[in-house]
C-alpha cells in the first residue's frame, strides 16, 4: 500500500515528550480478482488461475506500472505464475481474493487464464483452459479493452461453459472494503424461496441444486421469489447469447414487497417474475438474474429457462453457400443443385426431437451440447428435380411434445440469366426467342470474328454444349 500526508508536521526535539498523531489514507497497489462460479451449474471446476499480458511490477511513489506507457515493450509483459484456486467458496459461489495483480493499461490487452475440469457427462471429465479478455461490449457490438486499475476489485462471474468456450461477465468496483469490523449477518446463506400460483404448480418448477426455474410460456404464467438479507438488494437481468440476445426481453421482474423477516435485523425481499405483455418474438433465451448485496457485494444468481418449443438460431454458413434462412419467420430457401446444404442451430433446454421432414431433404445433427444442436439440411441428389416447391421440418420439445417449431423450406431454381446486349465482334446480332423458337446469335463469317455472352448465376456456370 502507498499513501502520503501532505500537511507539514512540526518535529519537536527529544526534550519534548509530546506525542503527535496523524492520519492519512493508504491506497492499495494491487488489483483484486473475485471469481463467482458454481461448478454444479457451469459444469466447470476451476483448479488454477493466472493472467496473461500482465506488467512485471509497479512503483510506489507515485503508483506507476513498470515499463513503457501507454504501450509496453514485448519483454515488459509477463504471464503470471499459476495460482491454485481454493477457498471456502471456491467453485461453490463467490470466492473473493482469488487472484491479485499489478495494474495494467488497456493497451496491454491483459486476459485471465482459468484452467480446470469440464464435466462432459456424468462419467467423463475433460481438461480445459479458457482465456477471459478484459473487454466490454459497446452499443455497436464491438468490444473494447479496459484498464486493470490498482485498488479496484474485478468480479468474474461464470455463467456457462462448453469444451472450447466460456461465457463470463466482468464487473468492476472500487476496492472500498477498508477498515476492520465485526459482522455476523446470519442471513441463511441468501437462500431463495420460490412460490408458484396453484394454476402453475405443475408447470413452473424450481431446481434448488442448479437454482433454475423452468417457466411455462402460457398466459398468466408467474412465480414469486423471496430472499432474506441484512442489507439492501439490487438486481440485474441479462440473457445468455451475448449482446444480440438482449433484444429478446421476454421476462418481466418487479419488486412487490419488502418487510422485516422473523429475524429483526433482516429484510425480506419478494420479486414477481412474469411474461412480458405483447412479446411476439420467436426466441426465449435463458435469463440470468443477479441479486447483489449492496454492503458485502455478495451475489445470488437465479436462472430462468422458458419451457418453450425449440428455438431457431442463425449461424454462419460455409463460404460460397447461397442458401438462406430467416430464424424469425422460420423460413428457409435452398437452391436445386447437387450438394445444396444449409445449417441451423436449434436450442431447447429440455432436449430436441425431430418429428417431420420432407422426403427430398436429409436432416442430420452435426454437433450438439447440453442444450443446443446444429442440424444440416441437405437436398438429396435424386430429388433435385422434384415437383414439390416446399416442405416442412418440425422440431419438438422432448419433454413437452406439443411444443413444436416448424421450419418451411422452399426450393428455388438455380437460374442462369444470359446477357446478349454486348456481343462485340463484327456485325454480330441477337434474335430473342419467340414462342417455341429459341433465341439465336447471328454471327457474320469473317476473319477473327467472335462474340461474348455474359451470364449471371448465384452458383456459377459451366459450359455444357456448343
Short mmCIF file of C-alpha atoms in Angstrom, two decimals:
data_model
loop_
_atom_site.label_atom_id
_atom_site.label_comp_id
_atom_site.label_asym_id
_atom_site.label_seq_id
_atom_site.Cartn_x
_atom_site.Cartn_y
_atom_site.Cartn_z
CA UNK A 1 0.00 0.00 0.00
CA UNK A 2 1.08 3.58 -0.57
CA UNK A 3 -0.05 6.96 0.76
CA UNK A 4 1.10 10.42 1.68
CA UNK A 5 0.49 13.04 4.38
CA UNK A 6 0.84 16.41 2.64
CA UNK A 7 0.40 18.79 5.60
CA UNK A 8 3.76 19.89 7.15
CA UNK A 9 4.48 18.31 10.54
CA UNK A 10 6.38 20.19 13.25
CA UNK A 11 9.02 17.73 14.51
CA UNK A 12 9.98 18.57 18.10
CA UNK A 13 13.26 17.80 19.86
CA UNK A 14 13.98 14.92 22.22
CA UNK A 15 13.41 17.19 25.20
CA UNK A 16 9.72 17.46 24.31
CA UNK A 17 7.81 14.38 25.34
CA UNK A 18 4.65 15.36 23.46
CA UNK A 19 3.27 12.76 21.05
CA UNK A 20 1.60 13.77 17.78
CA UNK A 21 -0.87 11.51 15.99
CA UNK A 22 -1.68 11.96 12.33
CA UNK A 23 -3.85 10.01 9.89
CA UNK A 24 -3.75 9.62 6.15
CA UNK A 25 -5.27 7.33 3.54
CA UNK A 26 -3.41 4.37 2.13
CA UNK A 27 -4.13 3.11 -1.39
CA UNK A 28 -3.61 -0.49 -2.41
CA UNK A 29 -1.03 -1.12 -5.10
CA UNK A 30 -2.70 -4.26 -6.47
CA UNK A 31 -5.98 -5.12 -8.18
CA UNK A 32 -8.14 -7.88 -6.70
CA UNK A 33 -10.00 -10.54 -8.67
CA UNK A 34 -13.05 -12.31 -7.26
CA UNK A 35 -14.42 -15.32 -9.14
CA UNK A 36 -18.08 -16.36 -8.98
CA UNK A 37 -18.51 -19.93 -10.18
CA UNK A 38 -20.84 -22.75 -9.24
CA UNK A 39 -19.47 -25.93 -10.75
CA UNK A 40 -22.82 -27.68 -10.45
CA UNK A 41 -24.35 -25.11 -12.80
CA UNK A 42 -21.49 -24.17 -15.14
CA UNK A 43 -20.10 -27.77 -15.34
CA UNK A 44 -16.62 -26.20 -14.97
CA UNK A 45 -14.43 -26.81 -11.90
CA UNK A 46 -11.62 -24.23 -11.66
CA UNK A 47 -8.27 -25.56 -10.48
CA UNK A 48 -5.77 -22.76 -11.24
CA UNK A 49 -5.81 -19.04 -12.03
CA UNK A 50 -3.28 -16.90 -13.86
CA UNK A 51 -3.10 -13.78 -16.03
CA UNK A 52 -1.51 -13.15 -19.42
CA UNK A 53 -0.02 -9.90 -20.74
CA UNK A 54 0.46 -8.55 -17.21
CA UNK A 55 3.00 -5.99 -16.00
CA UNK A 56 6.07 -7.12 -14.04
CA UNK A 57 5.58 -4.65 -11.21
CA UNK A 58 4.73 -1.11 -10.14
CA UNK A 59 6.32 1.81 -8.34
CA UNK A 60 5.03 3.20 -5.03
CA UNK A 61 5.61 6.96 -5.11
CA UNK A 62 3.76 7.56 -7.34
CA UNK A 63 1.95 4.32 -8.15
CA UNK A 64 3.07 3.76 -11.74
CA UNK A 65 3.29 0.48 -13.66
CA UNK A 66 6.64 -0.91 -14.72
CA UNK A 67 7.54 -0.34 -18.38
CA UNK A 68 6.60 2.00 -21.18
CA UNK A 69 3.27 3.82 -21.45
CA UNK A 70 0.77 3.63 -23.00
CA UNK A 71 2.10 0.53 -24.79
CA UNK A 72 4.62 -1.85 -23.24
CA UNK A 73 7.58 -3.42 -24.98
CA UNK A 74 7.23 -7.19 -25.52
CA UNK A 75 9.76 -8.03 -22.78
CA UNK A 76 7.87 -5.84 -20.28
CA UNK A 77 4.80 -8.12 -20.24
CA UNK A 78 4.64 -11.46 -18.45
CA UNK A 79 2.34 -14.37 -17.79
CA UNK A 80 1.82 -14.58 -14.04
CA UNK A 81 2.77 -17.80 -12.24
CA UNK A 82 -0.09 -20.26 -11.86
CA UNK A 83 -2.03 -19.81 -8.62
CA UNK A 84 -4.15 -22.60 -7.12
CA UNK A 85 -7.85 -21.72 -6.91
CA UNK A 86 -9.02 -22.53 -3.40
CA UNK A 87 -11.11 -21.13 -0.58
CA UNK A 88 -14.29 -21.75 1.34
CA UNK A 89 -16.50 -20.79 -1.61
CA UNK A 90 -14.23 -21.90 -4.47
CA UNK A 91 -16.40 -23.43 -7.23
CA UNK A 92 -19.41 -23.05 -4.98
CA UNK A 93 -20.21 -19.35 -5.25
CA UNK A 94 -18.28 -16.09 -4.96
CA UNK A 95 -14.64 -16.66 -3.96
CA UNK A 96 -13.13 -13.31 -3.01
CA UNK A 97 -9.41 -12.64 -3.36
CA UNK A 98 -8.91 -15.46 -5.82
CA UNK A 99 -6.08 -13.61 -7.56
CA UNK A 100 -4.11 -10.35 -7.29
CA UNK A 101 -2.17 -8.49 -9.99
CA UNK A 102 -0.33 -5.25 -10.65
CA UNK A 103 -2.15 -2.53 -12.61
CA UNK A 104 -2.19 -2.97 -16.38
CA UNK A 105 -3.15 -0.34 -19.03
CA UNK A 106 -5.76 -1.32 -21.61
CA UNK A 107 -3.20 -1.37 -24.44
CA UNK A 108 -1.56 -4.38 -22.77
CA UNK A 109 -4.69 -6.41 -23.66
CA UNK A 110 -4.48 -8.48 -20.49
CA UNK A 111 -6.57 -11.59 -20.00
CA UNK A 112 -7.40 -14.02 -17.20
CA UNK A 113 -6.41 -17.67 -17.61
CA UNK A 114 -8.63 -20.28 -15.94
CA UNK A 115 -7.73 -23.98 -16.05
CA UNK A 116 -9.60 -26.94 -14.66
CA UNK A 117 -12.05 -29.71 -15.48
CA UNK A 118 -15.16 -29.58 -17.69
CA UNK A 119 -17.90 -32.10 -16.94
CA UNK A 120 -18.78 -33.62 -20.32
CA UNK A 121 -21.27 -36.05 -18.78
CA UNK A 122 -21.78 -37.95 -15.55
CA UNK A 123 -18.75 -40.17 -16.14
CA UNK A 124 -16.31 -38.05 -18.16
CA UNK A 125 -14.23 -35.02 -17.12
CA UNK A 126 -12.10 -33.10 -19.63
CA UNK A 127 -9.06 -30.87 -19.02
CA UNK A 128 -9.84 -27.36 -20.29
CA UNK A 129 -8.18 -23.95 -20.38
CA UNK A 130 -10.02 -20.68 -21.02
CA UNK A 131 -8.85 -17.12 -21.64
CA UNK A 132 -11.12 -14.31 -20.49
CA UNK A 133 -10.13 -10.96 -22.08
CA UNK A 134 -10.71 -7.80 -20.07
CA UNK A 135 -13.09 -6.27 -22.60
CA UNK A 136 -16.56 -4.76 -22.57
CA UNK A 137 -19.23 -4.82 -25.27
CA UNK A 138 -20.18 -1.44 -26.72
CA UNK A 139 -23.60 -0.46 -28.05
CA UNK A 140 -22.40 -1.00 -31.64
CA UNK A 141 -21.48 -4.61 -30.87
CA UNK A 142 -17.71 -4.04 -30.84
CA UNK A 143 -15.53 -4.97 -27.86
CA UNK A 144 -13.08 -2.55 -26.25
CA UNK A 145 -10.31 -3.31 -23.76
CA UNK A 146 -10.29 -1.65 -20.34
CA UNK A 147 -7.60 -0.85 -17.75
CA UNK A 148 -6.74 -3.07 -14.81
CA UNK A 149 -6.54 -0.37 -12.15
CA UNK A 150 -5.00 -0.60 -8.70
CA UNK A 151 -7.28 -0.50 -5.65
CA UNK A 152 -10.15 -1.95 -7.70
CA UNK A 153 -11.83 -5.32 -7.50
CA UNK A 154 -12.90 -7.23 -10.59
CA UNK A 155 -15.64 -9.82 -10.25
CA UNK A 156 -15.59 -12.55 -12.92
CA UNK A 157 -18.97 -14.27 -12.97
CA UNK A 158 -19.07 -17.53 -14.93
CA UNK A 159 -22.44 -18.33 -16.48
CA UNK A 160 -21.88 -21.20 -18.87
CA UNK A 161 -19.04 -23.43 -20.04
CA UNK A 162 -18.51 -25.60 -23.10
CA UNK A 163 -15.49 -27.71 -24.07
CA UNK A 164 -13.98 -24.86 -26.12
CA UNK A 165 -15.80 -21.74 -24.87
CA UNK A 166 -16.59 -20.00 -21.59
CA UNK A 167 -19.31 -17.37 -21.05
CA UNK A 168 -18.46 -14.91 -18.28
CA UNK A 169 -19.34 -11.39 -17.18
CA UNK A 170 -16.86 -8.94 -15.63
CA UNK A 171 -17.91 -6.20 -13.22
CA UNK A 172 -15.62 -3.52 -11.75
CA UNK A 173 -15.89 -1.65 -8.46
CA UNK A 174 -13.68 0.35 -6.09
CA UNK A 175 -11.91 -1.82 -3.57
CA UNK A 176 -13.51 0.10 -0.73
CA UNK A 177 -13.93 -2.54 1.97
CA UNK A 178 -11.33 -0.88 4.20
CA UNK A 179 -11.23 -0.84 7.99
CA UNK A 180 -11.84 -3.63 10.50
CA UNK A 181 -15.25 -4.51 11.87
CA UNK A 182 -17.19 -7.49 13.11
CA UNK A 183 -20.17 -8.55 11.04
CA UNK A 184 -22.39 -11.56 11.64
CA UNK A 185 -25.30 -11.29 9.22
CA UNK A 186 -26.98 -14.65 9.94
CA UNK A 187 -28.79 -14.37 6.62
CA UNK A 188 -29.39 -18.09 5.99
CA UNK A 189 -26.85 -18.04 3.15
CA UNK A 190 -29.16 -15.93 0.97
CA UNK A 191 -31.44 -18.91 0.37
CA UNK A 192 -34.02 -18.43 -2.37
CA UNK A 193 -37.64 -19.34 -1.73
CA UNK A 194 -39.77 -19.91 -4.85
CA UNK A 195 -43.56 -19.95 -4.77
CA UNK A 196 -45.92 -20.58 -7.69
CA UNK A 197 -49.68 -19.89 -8.02
CA UNK A 198 -51.80 -23.08 -7.82
CA UNK A 199 -52.67 -22.87 -11.53
CA UNK A 200 -48.98 -23.29 -12.47
CA UNK A 201 -47.67 -25.54 -9.70
CA UNK A 202 -47.19 -28.45 -12.08
CA UNK A 203 -45.60 -26.32 -14.79
CA UNK A 204 -43.28 -23.75 -13.23
CA UNK A 205 -40.67 -25.85 -11.42
CA UNK A 206 -37.64 -24.86 -9.34
CA UNK A 207 -34.44 -26.93 -9.19
CA UNK A 208 -32.70 -25.94 -5.95
CA UNK A 209 -29.42 -27.63 -6.88
CA UNK A 210 -28.95 -25.57 -10.03
CA UNK A 211 -31.01 -22.55 -8.85
CA UNK A 212 -33.02 -22.76 -12.07
CA UNK A 213 -36.72 -22.13 -12.64
CA UNK A 214 -38.39 -23.75 -15.65
CA UNK A 215 -41.21 -21.37 -16.61
CA UNK A 216 -44.21 -22.18 -18.78
CA UNK A 217 -44.94 -19.80 -21.67
CA UNK A 218 -48.67 -19.60 -21.04
CA UNK A 219 -50.96 -16.66 -20.36
CA UNK A 220 -50.80 -15.74 -16.69
CA UNK A 221 -47.64 -17.74 -16.02
CA UNK A 222 -45.87 -16.30 -12.97
CA UNK A 223 -43.90 -17.11 -9.82
CA UNK A 224 -42.52 -15.24 -6.80
CA UNK A 225 -39.01 -15.34 -5.38
CA UNK A 226 -38.25 -14.34 -1.77
CA UNK A 227 -34.90 -13.78 -0.11
CA UNK A 228 -33.84 -12.58 3.37
CA UNK A 229 -30.87 -10.26 3.69
CA UNK A 230 -29.34 -7.84 6.16
CA UNK A 231 -28.66 -5.16 3.55
CA UNK A 232 -30.37 -3.56 0.59
CA UNK A 233 -30.54 -5.64 -2.60
CA UNK A 234 -30.19 -4.69 -6.23
CA UNK A 235 -30.73 -6.96 -9.20
CA UNK A 236 -29.63 -7.14 -12.82
CA UNK A 237 -31.17 -9.22 -15.59
CA UNK A 238 -29.27 -10.41 -18.67
CA UNK A 239 -29.78 -13.12 -21.29
CA UNK A 240 -27.29 -15.74 -22.48
CA UNK A 241 -26.15 -15.34 -26.06
CA UNK A 242 -24.19 -12.09 -25.96
CA UNK A 243 -25.28 -8.61 -26.97
CA UNK A 244 -27.59 -9.85 -29.73
CA UNK A 245 -29.69 -11.90 -27.27
CA UNK A 246 -30.62 -8.86 -25.15
CA UNK A 247 -33.25 -7.83 -27.73
CA UNK A 248 -35.33 -10.88 -26.74
CA UNK A 249 -36.53 -9.43 -23.44
CA UNK A 250 -39.34 -11.87 -22.64
CA UNK A 251 -39.14 -11.86 -18.83
CA UNK A 252 -40.51 -9.11 -16.56
CA UNK A 253 -39.29 -8.78 -12.95
CA UNK A 254 -40.85 -6.47 -10.39
CA UNK A 255 -40.17 -5.97 -6.68
CA UNK A 256 -43.52 -6.43 -4.98
CA UNK A 257 -42.90 -6.27 -1.24
CA UNK A 258 -40.21 -5.62 1.34
CA UNK A 259 -40.51 -6.09 5.08
CA UNK A 260 -38.84 -7.39 8.21
CA UNK A 261 -38.34 -11.13 8.42
CA UNK A 262 -38.71 -13.16 11.59
CA UNK A 263 -35.20 -12.04 12.50
CA UNK A 264 -35.33 -8.33 13.31
CA UNK A 265 -32.06 -7.48 11.61
CA UNK A 266 -33.14 -8.96 8.28
CA UNK A 267 -35.29 -7.65 5.46
CA UNK A 268 -37.40 -9.88 3.26
CA UNK A 269 -37.46 -9.04 -0.45
CA UNK A 270 -40.07 -10.57 -2.75
CA UNK A 271 -39.88 -10.34 -6.53
CA UNK A 272 -42.52 -11.34 -9.07
CA UNK A 273 -41.49 -12.95 -12.37
CA UNK A 274 -43.94 -12.92 -15.29
CA UNK A 275 -44.06 -12.87 -19.07
CA UNK A 276 -43.69 -9.53 -20.83
CA UNK A 277 -47.00 -8.41 -22.28
CA UNK A 278 -47.24 -8.31 -26.10
CA UNK A 279 -43.92 -10.14 -26.50
CA UNK A 280 -44.14 -11.57 -30.03
CA UNK A 281 -40.65 -12.77 -30.90
CA UNK A 282 -39.74 -16.40 -31.51
CA UNK A 283 -36.74 -16.70 -29.18
CA UNK A 284 -36.67 -17.07 -25.38
CA UNK A 285 -33.01 -17.10 -24.29
CA UNK A 286 -32.02 -18.21 -20.81
CA UNK A 287 -32.35 -15.37 -18.29
CA UNK A 288 -29.66 -14.75 -15.66
CA UNK A 289 -30.79 -12.67 -12.68
CA UNK A 290 -28.12 -11.49 -10.22
CA UNK A 291 -29.18 -10.22 -6.79
CA UNK A 292 -26.38 -8.19 -5.19
CA UNK A 293 -25.99 -7.32 -1.51
CA UNK A 294 -25.04 -3.63 -1.52
CA UNK A 295 -23.00 -3.95 1.68
CA UNK A 296 -21.00 -7.13 1.17
CA UNK A 297 -21.00 -7.33 -2.62
CA UNK A 298 -22.14 -10.96 -2.38
CA UNK A 299 -24.29 -12.21 -5.25
CA UNK A 300 -27.08 -14.75 -5.51
CA UNK A 301 -27.91 -15.94 -9.01
CA UNK A 302 -31.20 -17.29 -10.32
CA UNK A 303 -31.59 -18.81 -13.79
CA UNK A 304 -34.94 -18.79 -15.60
CA UNK A 305 -35.48 -21.08 -18.57
CA UNK A 306 -38.56 -20.95 -20.75
CA UNK A 307 -40.49 -24.19 -21.27
CA UNK A 308 -40.71 -23.46 -24.96
CA UNK A 309 -40.64 -25.04 -28.35
CA UNK A 310 -37.12 -25.41 -29.78
CA UNK A 311 -35.76 -22.03 -30.81
CA UNK A 312 -34.07 -21.48 -34.18
CA UNK A 313 -30.79 -19.57 -34.12
CA UNK A 314 -28.98 -18.40 -37.24
CA UNK A 315 -25.34 -19.42 -37.70
CA UNK A 316 -22.64 -18.64 -40.26
CA UNK A 317 -22.90 -20.73 -43.43
CA UNK A 318 -19.92 -22.06 -45.37
CA UNK A 319 -18.21 -19.67 -47.78
CA UNK A 320 -20.00 -19.53 -51.14
CA UNK A 321 -23.24 -21.03 -49.79
CA UNK A 322 -26.17 -19.02 -51.21
CA UNK A 323 -28.89 -20.82 -49.25
CA UNK A 324 -30.56 -18.67 -46.56
CA UNK A 325 -32.80 -18.92 -43.50
CA UNK A 326 -34.84 -16.35 -41.59
CA UNK A 327 -34.98 -17.53 -37.96
CA UNK A 328 -37.71 -15.02 -37.05
CA UNK A 329 -40.07 -16.04 -39.86
CA UNK A 330 -38.89 -19.70 -39.72
CA UNK A 331 -38.45 -19.83 -43.48
CA UNK A 332 -35.51 -21.28 -45.40
CA UNK A 333 -34.61 -21.09 -49.08
CA UNK A 334 -32.47 -23.72 -50.83
CA UNK A 335 -31.37 -23.99 -54.45
CA UNK A 336 -31.97 -27.07 -56.59
CA UNK A 337 -28.32 -28.00 -57.12
CA UNK A 338 -26.27 -31.04 -56.19
CA UNK A 339 -24.82 -30.73 -52.70
CA UNK A 340 -27.18 -27.92 -51.69
CA UNK A 341 -26.81 -27.57 -47.89
CA UNK A 342 -27.95 -25.34 -45.05
CA UNK A 343 -27.08 -25.31 -41.33
CA UNK A 344 -29.24 -24.13 -38.45
CA UNK A 345 -28.83 -24.18 -34.66
CA UNK A 346 -31.77 -25.29 -32.50
CA UNK A 347 -31.93 -24.52 -28.78
CA UNK A 348 -34.12 -26.29 -26.22
CA UNK A 349 -33.34 -26.84 -22.53
CA UNK A 350 -35.49 -29.99 -22.43
CA UNK A 351 -33.89 -31.66 -25.45
CA UNK A 352 -34.99 -31.79 -29.11
CA UNK A 353 -36.90 -34.44 -31.04
CA UNK A 354 -37.28 -34.14 -34.82
CA UNK A 355 -40.71 -35.34 -35.96
CA UNK A 356 -41.21 -34.30 -39.59
CA UNK A 357 -39.04 -33.93 -42.72
CA UNK A 358 -39.87 -33.89 -46.46
CA UNK A 359 -38.85 -36.95 -48.47
CA UNK A 360 -36.41 -34.96 -50.61
CA UNK A 361 -34.48 -33.43 -47.68
CA UNK A 362 -31.90 -35.13 -45.46
CA UNK A 363 -31.71 -33.57 -41.95
CA UNK A 364 -28.95 -34.71 -39.59
CA UNK A 365 -27.35 -33.30 -36.38
CA UNK A 366 -23.70 -32.38 -36.93
CA UNK A 367 -22.83 -31.11 -33.44
CA UNK A 368 -24.53 -30.93 -30.07
CA UNK A 369 -24.06 -29.97 -26.43
CA UNK A 370 -26.35 -30.00 -23.40
CA UNK A 371 -29.00 -27.64 -24.83
CA UNK A 372 -28.04 -26.78 -28.43
CA UNK A 373 -27.88 -28.88 -31.59
CA UNK A 374 -26.68 -27.82 -35.04
CA UNK A 375 -28.58 -29.53 -37.88
CA UNK A 376 -27.59 -29.71 -41.54
CA UNK A 377 -30.25 -29.72 -44.24
CA UNK A 378 -29.06 -31.44 -47.43
CA UNK A 379 -31.04 -31.69 -50.66
CA UNK A 380 -30.88 -35.32 -51.84
CA UNK A 381 -29.31 -35.57 -55.30
CA UNK A 382 -32.01 -37.91 -56.59
CA UNK A 383 -34.69 -35.34 -55.71
CA UNK A 384 -33.12 -32.25 -57.27
CA UNK A 385 -35.86 -32.17 -59.92
CA UNK A 386 -38.74 -32.98 -57.58
CA UNK A 387 -42.03 -31.33 -58.48
CA UNK A 388 -42.51 -30.16 -54.90
CA UNK A 389 -41.81 -26.48 -54.27
CA UNK A 390 -41.54 -26.54 -50.48
CA UNK A 391 -41.66 -28.77 -47.42
CA UNK A 392 -41.58 -28.52 -43.63
CA UNK A 393 -39.18 -29.69 -40.91
CA UNK A 394 -40.55 -29.92 -37.36
CA UNK A 395 -38.66 -29.98 -34.06
CA UNK A 396 -40.38 -30.73 -30.73
CA UNK A 397 -39.52 -30.18 -27.09
CA UNK A 398 -38.54 -33.70 -25.94
CA UNK A 399 -40.37 -33.36 -22.61
CA UNK A 400 -43.36 -31.43 -23.95
CA UNK A 401 -44.02 -32.79 -27.42
CA UNK A 402 -46.90 -30.38 -28.04
CA UNK A 403 -44.35 -27.54 -28.11
CA UNK A 404 -43.26 -27.64 -31.74
CA UNK A 405 -41.25 -25.41 -34.08
CA UNK A 406 -41.82 -25.88 -37.82
CA UNK A 407 -39.46 -24.52 -40.45
CA UNK A 408 -40.69 -24.14 -44.03
CA UNK A 409 -38.06 -24.97 -46.65
CA UNK A 410 -38.65 -23.56 -50.13
CA UNK A 411 -36.81 -24.88 -53.19
CA UNK A 412 -35.59 -22.33 -55.74
CA UNK A 413 -34.26 -22.93 -59.25
CA UNK A 414 -30.60 -22.05 -59.78
CA UNK A 415 -31.39 -19.96 -62.88
CA UNK A 416 -28.91 -18.54 -65.37
CA UNK A 417 -29.51 -15.08 -66.84
CA UNK A 418 -27.55 -14.60 -70.09
CA UNK A 419 -26.89 -11.03 -71.31
CA UNK A 420 -26.75 -10.63 -75.13
CA UNK A 421 -26.63 -6.81 -75.11
CA UNK A 422 -22.89 -6.55 -75.77
CA UNK A 423 -21.91 -9.32 -78.18
CA UNK A 424 -18.99 -7.44 -79.69
CA UNK A 425 -17.20 -8.68 -82.83
CA UNK A 426 -18.08 -7.68 -86.37
CA UNK A 427 -21.80 -7.17 -87.23
CA UNK A 428 -22.96 -9.86 -84.79
CA UNK A 429 -26.63 -9.67 -83.76
CA UNK A 430 -29.04 -11.46 -81.43
CA UNK A 431 -32.62 -12.55 -82.20
CA UNK A 432 -34.71 -13.05 -78.99
CA UNK A 433 -36.79 -16.24 -78.62
CA UNK A 434 -40.36 -16.26 -79.88
CA UNK A 435 -42.98 -18.87 -78.89
CA UNK A 436 -41.30 -22.24 -79.43
CA UNK A 437 -38.40 -20.75 -81.37
CA UNK A 438 -35.27 -20.37 -79.24
CA UNK A 439 -33.16 -17.24 -79.40
CA UNK A 440 -30.14 -17.22 -81.65
CA UNK A 441 -26.93 -15.31 -82.28
CA UNK A 442 -26.33 -14.28 -85.89
CA UNK A 443 -22.57 -14.31 -86.48
CA UNK A 444 -21.01 -12.77 -89.56
CA UNK A 445 -18.43 -15.01 -91.24
CA UNK A 446 -15.22 -13.04 -91.41
CA UNK A 447 -11.66 -13.36 -90.26
CA UNK A 448 -11.16 -13.49 -86.44
CA UNK A 449 -14.80 -12.65 -85.72
CA UNK A 450 -16.05 -13.57 -82.24
CA UNK A 451 -18.76 -12.64 -79.77
CA UNK A 452 -19.15 -12.57 -75.95
CA UNK A 453 -22.14 -13.55 -73.79
CA UNK A 454 -22.26 -12.53 -70.14
CA UNK A 455 -24.17 -14.74 -67.68
CA UNK A 456 -25.39 -14.19 -64.15
CA UNK A 457 -25.80 -17.13 -61.77
CA UNK A 458 -25.56 -17.25 -57.97
CA UNK A 459 -23.90 -20.67 -58.20
CA UNK A 460 -21.55 -20.05 -61.18
CA UNK A 461 -21.77 -21.60 -64.64
CA UNK A 462 -20.11 -24.34 -66.70
CA UNK A 463 -20.12 -24.70 -70.47
CA UNK A 464 -22.44 -27.60 -71.25
CA UNK A 465 -22.71 -27.73 -75.06
CA UNK A 466 -21.66 -25.92 -78.23
#
